[in-house]
């Protein structure tokens, strides 16, 4: 093989590997690469000057391998959504993501120290009420997985703009970490499945109610039944820090999307979070587990499952209490699974896992290391 042919093969290898891994047409992926390179240098740099420091939107010339992994996710998402023109729909999504990341200043999530404390805690970001985080544990493929404890979220105090910014910070950190892992070996593939994959995140939402005297103390301020009863009997009424009708004087970590100021708590806020997650971070999540779901959650689930596409709905899995070790064995394993779910790792506590995540989030991340 000549030197020129070897150089050409090296340049092409990431694209052929990603195309093979995701069962994509190589020519389609190559065409998207050309369009992305043109837009990055002629448009994206102008409308989003900070793009050079954004780890989610790599420069094609500087990092072709990670760019191939990113564009592969976009094409795969377009295929799963059965878009008639894969390249056009992928580019439309890219344009929208660049606009979102510019106006939302997503680059701040990665270049500013102390973001965990800033975004998760009441003193800096009132009403964040964060109940999920990546505490640093890994699944069977070495990928981050997210844990949530819905009971620590106090909906009476939740502030939608502040909560959504903290939520997208968590998602953004995980998305960039997994993107920069490139392609990884699937150590526990499904029968007949590929041995290589783009790394994805698992999310375990623990729906076990807080005990009577338990209370969130890190970000979320939810509490158990005894505390709730005592507050009600004492006549205490909880109020939000911000007036939802006064966006001008809104306290919290900014910027916010303008539309977030008019969002209500509850299902409306959840719907917007799902929209951002599925549209701005395509092909990020692998499986979403609902652990120990109470009776009231099932009708809620039926509603919000209609907000996502069929491909995403297939990722939802219910796990009964006491069945975690078996249910999570293939994806998460038990070595780094909390004993709350039947694993061998330390308990997550009420919200100790969020406290651990904040320590990690406070450091400026180094991706691909």
Coordinates of C-alpha atoms in Angstrom, one line a residue:
X1 CA 0.0 0.0 0.0
X2 CA 1.4 3.4 -1.0
X3 CA 1.8 6.2 1.5
X4 CA -1.1 8.2 -0.2
X5 CA -3.4 5.2 -0.1
X6 CA -2.5 4.5 3.6
X7 CA -3.3 8.2 4.4
X8 CA -6.6 8.0 2.6
X9 CA -7.5 4.7 4.5
X10 CA -6.7 6.3 7.9
X11 CA -8.9 9.3 7.1
X12 CA -11.7 7.1 6.0
X13 CA -11.5 4.5 8.8
X14 CA -13.6 6.3 11.5
X15 CA -16.4 6.8 9.0
X16 CA -16.4 3.2 7.8
X17 CA -16.3 2.0 11.4
X18 CA -19.2 4.1 12.5
X19 CA -21.3 3.2 9.4
X20 CA -20.7 -0.5 10.1
X21 CA -21.4 -0.2 13.8
X22 CA -24.7 1.6 13.3
X23 CA -25.7 -0.2 10.1
X24 CA -25.6 3.1 8.1
X25 CA -25.0 3.7 4.5
X26 CA -21.4 4.9 4.2
X27 CA -22.1 7.3 1.3
X28 CA -24.9 8.9 3.3
X29 CA -22.7 9.4 6.3
X30 CA -20.0 10.8 4.1
X31 CA -22.4 13.2 2.5
X32 CA -23.5 14.4 5.9
X33 CA -19.9 14.9 6.9
X34 CA -19.3 17.2 3.9
X35 CA -22.4 19.3 4.7
X36 CA -21.5 19.5 8.4
X37 CA -17.9 20.6 7.6
X38 CA -19.2 23.4 5.3
X39 CA -21.8 24.6 7.8
X40 CA -19.4 24.4 10.7
X41 CA -16.9 26.8 9.0
X42 CA -19.3 29.1 7.2
X43 CA -22.4 29.4 9.5
X44 CA -22.0 27.7 12.9
X45 CA -18.8 29.7 13.8
X46 CA -20.6 32.9 13.1
X47 CA -23.9 32.3 14.9
X48 CA -22.1 30.4 17.8
X49 CA -18.7 31.9 18.4
X50 CA -18.1 29.7 21.4
X51 CA -18.5 26.5 19.3
X52 CA -14.7 26.0 19.4
X53 CA -15.0 25.2 23.1
X54 CA -18.2 23.1 22.9
X55 CA -17.3 19.4 23.3
X56 CA -20.6 18.3 21.8
X57 CA -20.0 19.9 18.4
X58 CA -16.4 18.9 17.4
X59 CA -14.5 20.5 14.5
X60 CA -14.4 18.0 11.7
X61 CA -10.8 18.9 10.9
X62 CA -9.6 18.6 14.5
X63 CA -11.5 15.6 15.5
X64 CA -12.9 13.5 12.6
X65 CA -13.4 10.4 14.8
X66 CA -15.7 12.1 17.3
X67 CA -17.4 14.0 14.5
X68 CA -18.2 10.6 12.8
X69 CA -19.7 9.3 16.1
X70 CA -21.8 12.5 16.5
X71 CA -23.2 12.5 12.9
X72 CA -23.7 8.7 13.1
X73 CA -26.1 9.3 16.0
X74 CA -28.0 11.9 14.1
X75 CA -28.5 9.6 11.1
X76 CA -29.5 6.7 13.3
X77 CA -32.1 9.0 14.9
X78 CA -33.5 10.1 11.6
X79 CA -33.7 6.4 10.5
X80 CA -35.5 5.4 13.7
X81 CA -37.9 8.3 13.1
X82 CA -38.4 7.1 9.5
X83 CA -37.5 10.5 8.0
X84 CA -37.8 10.4 4.2
X85 CA -34.6 12.4 3.7
X86 CA -32.0 11.4 6.2
X87 CA -29.4 14.0 5.4
X88 CA -31.9 16.9 5.3
X89 CA -33.6 15.9 8.6
X90 CA -30.2 15.5 10.3
X91 CA -29.0 18.9 9.1
X92 CA -32.2 20.5 10.3
X93 CA -31.7 19.0 13.7
X94 CA -28.1 20.1 13.7
X95 CA -29.1 23.7 12.9
X96 CA -31.6 23.6 15.8
X97 CA -29.1 22.2 18.2
X98 CA -26.5 24.9 17.3
X99 CA -29.1 27.6 17.9
X100 CA -30.1 25.9 21.2
X101 CA -26.6 25.5 22.4
X102 CA -25.7 29.1 21.5
X103 CA -28.8 30.7 23.2
X104 CA -28.6 28.4 26.2
X105 CA -24.8 28.8 26.5
X106 CA -24.3 25.1 26.9
X107 CA -20.5 25.7 26.7
X108 CA -20.7 27.0 30.3
X109 CA -21.5 23.5 31.5
X110 CA -18.0 22.4 30.5
X111 CA -15.7 25.4 30.9
X112 CA -16.7 26.9 34.3
X113 CA -15.7 25.4 37.5
X114 CA -18.2 24.7 40.3
X115 CA -21.1 24.1 38.0
X116 CA -22.5 21.3 40.2
X117 CA -22.8 23.6 43.3
X118 CA -24.0 26.5 41.1
X119 CA -26.8 24.6 39.4
X120 CA -27.9 22.1 41.9
X121 CA -28.1 24.1 45.2
X122 CA -30.9 26.3 46.4
X123 CA -28.7 29.2 47.4
X124 CA -27.5 29.7 43.8
X125 CA -30.3 28.2 41.7
X126 CA -33.5 28.3 43.8
X127 CA -36.1 25.8 42.9
X128 CA -33.7 23.5 41.0
X129 CA -35.2 20.6 42.9
X130 CA -32.8 18.2 41.2
X131 CA -33.6 14.5 41.8
X132 CA -31.3 12.8 39.3
X133 CA -27.6 12.8 38.6
X134 CA -24.6 10.8 37.3
X135 CA -22.9 9.8 40.5
X136 CA -19.8 8.4 38.8
X137 CA -20.7 4.7 38.7
X138 CA -20.4 2.7 35.5
X139 CA -22.5 0.0 33.7
X140 CA -21.2 -3.2 32.2
X141 CA -19.6 -1.3 29.3
X142 CA -18.0 1.3 31.4
X143 CA -20.6 4.0 30.5
X144 CA -22.1 6.4 32.9
X145 CA -25.5 5.7 34.2
X146 CA -28.0 8.2 35.7
X147 CA -29.9 7.6 38.9
X148 CA -33.0 9.5 40.0
X149 CA -35.1 9.5 43.2
X150 CA -38.3 11.2 42.4
X151 CA -39.3 11.5 46.1
X152 CA -36.7 14.1 46.8
X153 CA -38.3 16.5 44.3
X154 CA -40.7 19.0 45.9
X155 CA -43.0 20.1 43.2
X156 CA -44.4 22.9 45.4
X157 CA -41.0 24.6 45.3
X158 CA -39.8 23.6 41.8
X159 CA -38.9 26.5 39.5
X160 CA -39.2 25.3 35.9
X161 CA -36.5 27.5 34.2
X162 CA -34.0 26.8 37.0
X163 CA -34.9 23.1 37.2
X164 CA -34.6 22.6 33.4
X165 CA -31.2 24.3 33.2
X166 CA -29.9 22.0 36.0
X167 CA -31.4 19.0 34.3
X168 CA -29.9 19.8 30.9
X169 CA -26.6 20.4 32.6
X170 CA -26.6 16.8 33.9
X171 CA -27.7 15.4 30.5
X172 CA -25.1 17.5 28.6
X173 CA -22.2 16.3 30.8
X174 CA -23.2 12.6 30.2
X175 CA -23.8 13.2 26.5
X176 CA -20.3 14.7 26.0
X177 CA -18.6 12.1 28.1
X178 CA -20.2 9.3 26.1
X179 CA -19.6 11.0 22.7
X180 CA -15.9 11.3 23.4
X181 CA -15.6 7.6 24.2
X182 CA -16.1 7.0 20.5
X183 CA -17.0 3.4 19.8
X184 CA -16.7 0.9 22.5
X185 CA -16.9 -2.9 22.8
X186 CA -20.2 -4.3 23.9
X187 CA -19.2 -6.6 26.7
X188 CA -22.7 -8.0 27.1
X189 CA -24.4 -7.9 23.7
X190 CA -27.8 -9.2 23.0
X191 CA -28.0 -12.5 21.2
X192 CA -26.7 -12.1 17.7
X193 CA -26.1 -8.4 18.4
X194 CA -23.0 -6.4 17.3
X195 CA -19.9 -6.6 19.4
X196 CA -19.2 -2.8 18.9
X197 CA -21.5 0.0 19.8
X198 CA -21.8 3.7 20.4
X199 CA -21.9 4.1 24.1
X200 CA -25.3 5.1 25.6
X201 CA -26.5 6.0 29.0
X202 CA -28.9 4.0 31.2
X203 CA -31.3 5.9 33.6
X204 CA -32.7 4.3 36.7
X205 CA -35.6 6.3 38.2
X206 CA -36.3 5.0 41.8
X207 CA -39.9 5.6 42.6
X208 CA -39.8 4.1 46.1
X209 CA -41.5 6.6 48.4
X210 CA -39.4 8.4 51.0
X211 CA -39.8 6.9 54.5
X212 CA -41.9 8.9 56.9
X213 CA -39.0 10.9 58.4
X214 CA -36.8 11.2 55.3
X215 CA -36.2 14.6 53.6
X216 CA -34.1 15.8 50.7
X217 CA -31.2 17.9 51.8
X218 CA -28.9 18.5 48.8
X219 CA -31.0 19.9 45.9
X220 CA -34.5 18.5 46.1
X221 CA -36.5 19.2 49.3
X222 CA -39.1 16.5 49.1
X223 CA -40.0 14.7 52.4
X224 CA -41.8 11.7 53.8
X225 CA -45.4 11.4 54.9
X226 CA -44.8 12.3 58.6
X227 CA -43.0 15.5 57.8
X228 CA -45.7 16.4 55.2
X229 CA -48.4 15.8 57.8
X230 CA -46.6 17.9 60.4
X231 CA -46.2 20.8 58.0
X232 CA -49.8 20.7 57.0
X233 CA -51.0 20.6 60.6
X234 CA -48.8 23.6 61.4
X235 CA -50.3 25.6 58.7
X236 CA -47.0 26.1 56.8
X237 CA -47.5 26.9 53.1
X238 CA -44.5 26.4 50.8
X239 CA -43.9 29.0 48.2
X240 CA -41.5 29.3 45.3
X241 CA -38.7 31.7 45.4
X242 CA -39.5 33.2 42.0
X243 CA -42.7 34.8 40.7
X244 CA -43.4 32.9 37.5
X245 CA -44.9 36.0 36.0
X246 CA -41.8 38.2 36.6
X247 CA -39.1 36.9 34.3
X248 CA -37.2 40.2 34.4
X249 CA -36.3 39.7 38.1
X250 CA -36.0 36.0 38.0
X251 CA -33.3 34.6 40.4
X252 CA -31.2 31.7 39.3
X253 CA -28.5 30.6 36.9
X254 CA -29.0 32.0 33.4
X255 CA -29.5 32.1 30.5
X256 CA -32.9 30.4 30.2
X257 CA -34.9 29.7 27.1
X258 CA -37.6 32.4 26.9
X259 CA -40.3 29.8 26.6
X260 CA -39.3 28.2 29.9
X261 CA -40.6 31.2 31.9
X262 CA -44.2 30.3 31.0
X263 CA -43.9 26.6 31.7
X264 CA -45.9 25.2 34.6
X265 CA -44.6 22.6 37.1
X266 CA -45.7 19.0 36.8
X267 CA -46.5 17.4 33.4
X268 CA -45.7 20.5 31.4
X269 CA -42.2 20.8 32.8
X270 CA -41.7 17.1 32.2
X271 CA -42.9 17.3 28.6
X272 CA -40.3 20.1 27.9
X273 CA -37.5 18.1 29.5
X274 CA -38.4 15.0 27.4
X275 CA -38.5 17.2 24.2
X276 CA -35.0 18.6 24.9
X277 CA -33.6 15.2 25.8
X278 CA -34.9 13.4 22.8
X279 CA -34.4 16.1 20.2
X280 CA -31.2 17.8 21.3
X281 CA -29.4 14.6 22.4
X282 CA -30.4 12.0 19.9
X283 CA -29.5 8.4 20.6
X284 CA -28.2 9.2 24.0
X285 CA -30.3 6.9 26.3
X286 CA -30.3 3.1 26.1
X287 CA -32.8 1.9 28.7
X288 CA -34.9 3.9 31.1
X289 CA -35.9 1.9 34.2
X290 CA -38.8 2.7 36.5
X291 CA -38.1 1.0 39.8
X292 CA -40.8 0.2 42.3
X293 CA -43.5 2.3 40.5
X294 CA -46.6 3.0 42.7
X295 CA -50.1 2.7 41.4
X296 CA -50.5 6.5 40.7
X297 CA -47.4 6.5 38.4
X298 CA -48.9 4.2 35.7
X299 CA -51.6 6.6 34.5
X300 CA -49.0 9.4 34.5
X301 CA -46.7 7.1 32.5
X302 CA -49.4 6.5 29.9
X303 CA -49.7 10.2 29.3
X304 CA -46.0 11.1 28.9
X305 CA -45.2 8.0 26.9
X306 CA -47.4 9.5 24.2
X307 CA -45.0 12.5 24.0
X308 CA -42.1 10.4 22.7
X309 CA -41.6 8.4 19.6
X310 CA -42.2 4.6 19.4
X311 CA -38.4 4.0 19.3
X312 CA -38.0 5.8 22.7
X313 CA -41.0 4.1 24.2
X314 CA -39.4 0.7 23.6
X315 CA -36.6 1.8 26.0
X316 CA -39.0 2.1 29.0
X317 CA -38.8 -0.8 31.4
X318 CA -40.6 -1.3 34.7
X319 CA -38.8 -3.1 37.5
X320 CA -40.5 -4.4 40.6
X321 CA -38.9 -3.9 44.0
X322 CA -36.7 -6.9 44.8
X323 CA -36.2 -7.8 41.2
X324 CA -33.5 -5.2 40.4
X325 CA -30.4 -7.5 40.4
X326 CA -31.9 -9.7 37.7
X327 CA -33.4 -6.8 35.7
X328 CA -30.3 -4.7 35.6
X329 CA -27.8 -7.5 35.2
X330 CA -27.4 -7.2 31.4
X331 CA -27.1 -3.4 31.2
X332 CA -25.8 -2.1 34.5
X333 CA -24.5 -5.3 36.2
X334 CA -24.4 -5.6 40.0
X335 CA -20.8 -4.6 40.8
X336 CA -21.6 -0.8 40.6
X337 CA -25.3 -1.1 41.2
X338 CA -26.5 0.3 44.5
X339 CA -27.8 -2.3 47.1
X340 CA -31.0 -0.3 47.0
X341 CA -31.6 -2.1 43.7
X342 CA -30.1 -5.4 44.7
X343 CA -26.5 -4.7 43.7
X344 CA -23.2 -4.8 45.6
X345 CA -22.4 -1.1 45.7
X346 CA -23.1 1.3 48.6
X347 CA -26.6 2.6 49.1
X348 CA -27.6 5.8 47.4
X349 CA -29.1 7.1 50.6
X350 CA -31.9 9.6 50.4
X351 CA -29.8 11.9 48.1
X352 CA -26.2 11.0 48.9
X353 CA -25.7 10.1 45.2
X354 CA -26.5 13.7 44.3
X355 CA -24.0 15.0 46.8
X356 CA -21.4 12.7 45.2
X357 CA -22.4 13.9 41.7
X358 CA -22.0 17.6 42.7
X359 CA -18.4 17.0 43.7
X360 CA -17.7 15.5 40.3
X361 CA -19.6 18.2 38.5
X362 CA -17.7 21.0 40.2
X363 CA -14.6 20.0 38.4
X364 CA -14.0 21.0 34.8
X365 CA -14.3 17.8 32.7
X366 CA -11.6 16.4 30.5
X367 CA -13.3 14.3 27.8
X368 CA -11.7 11.4 26.0
X369 CA -9.1 10.8 28.8

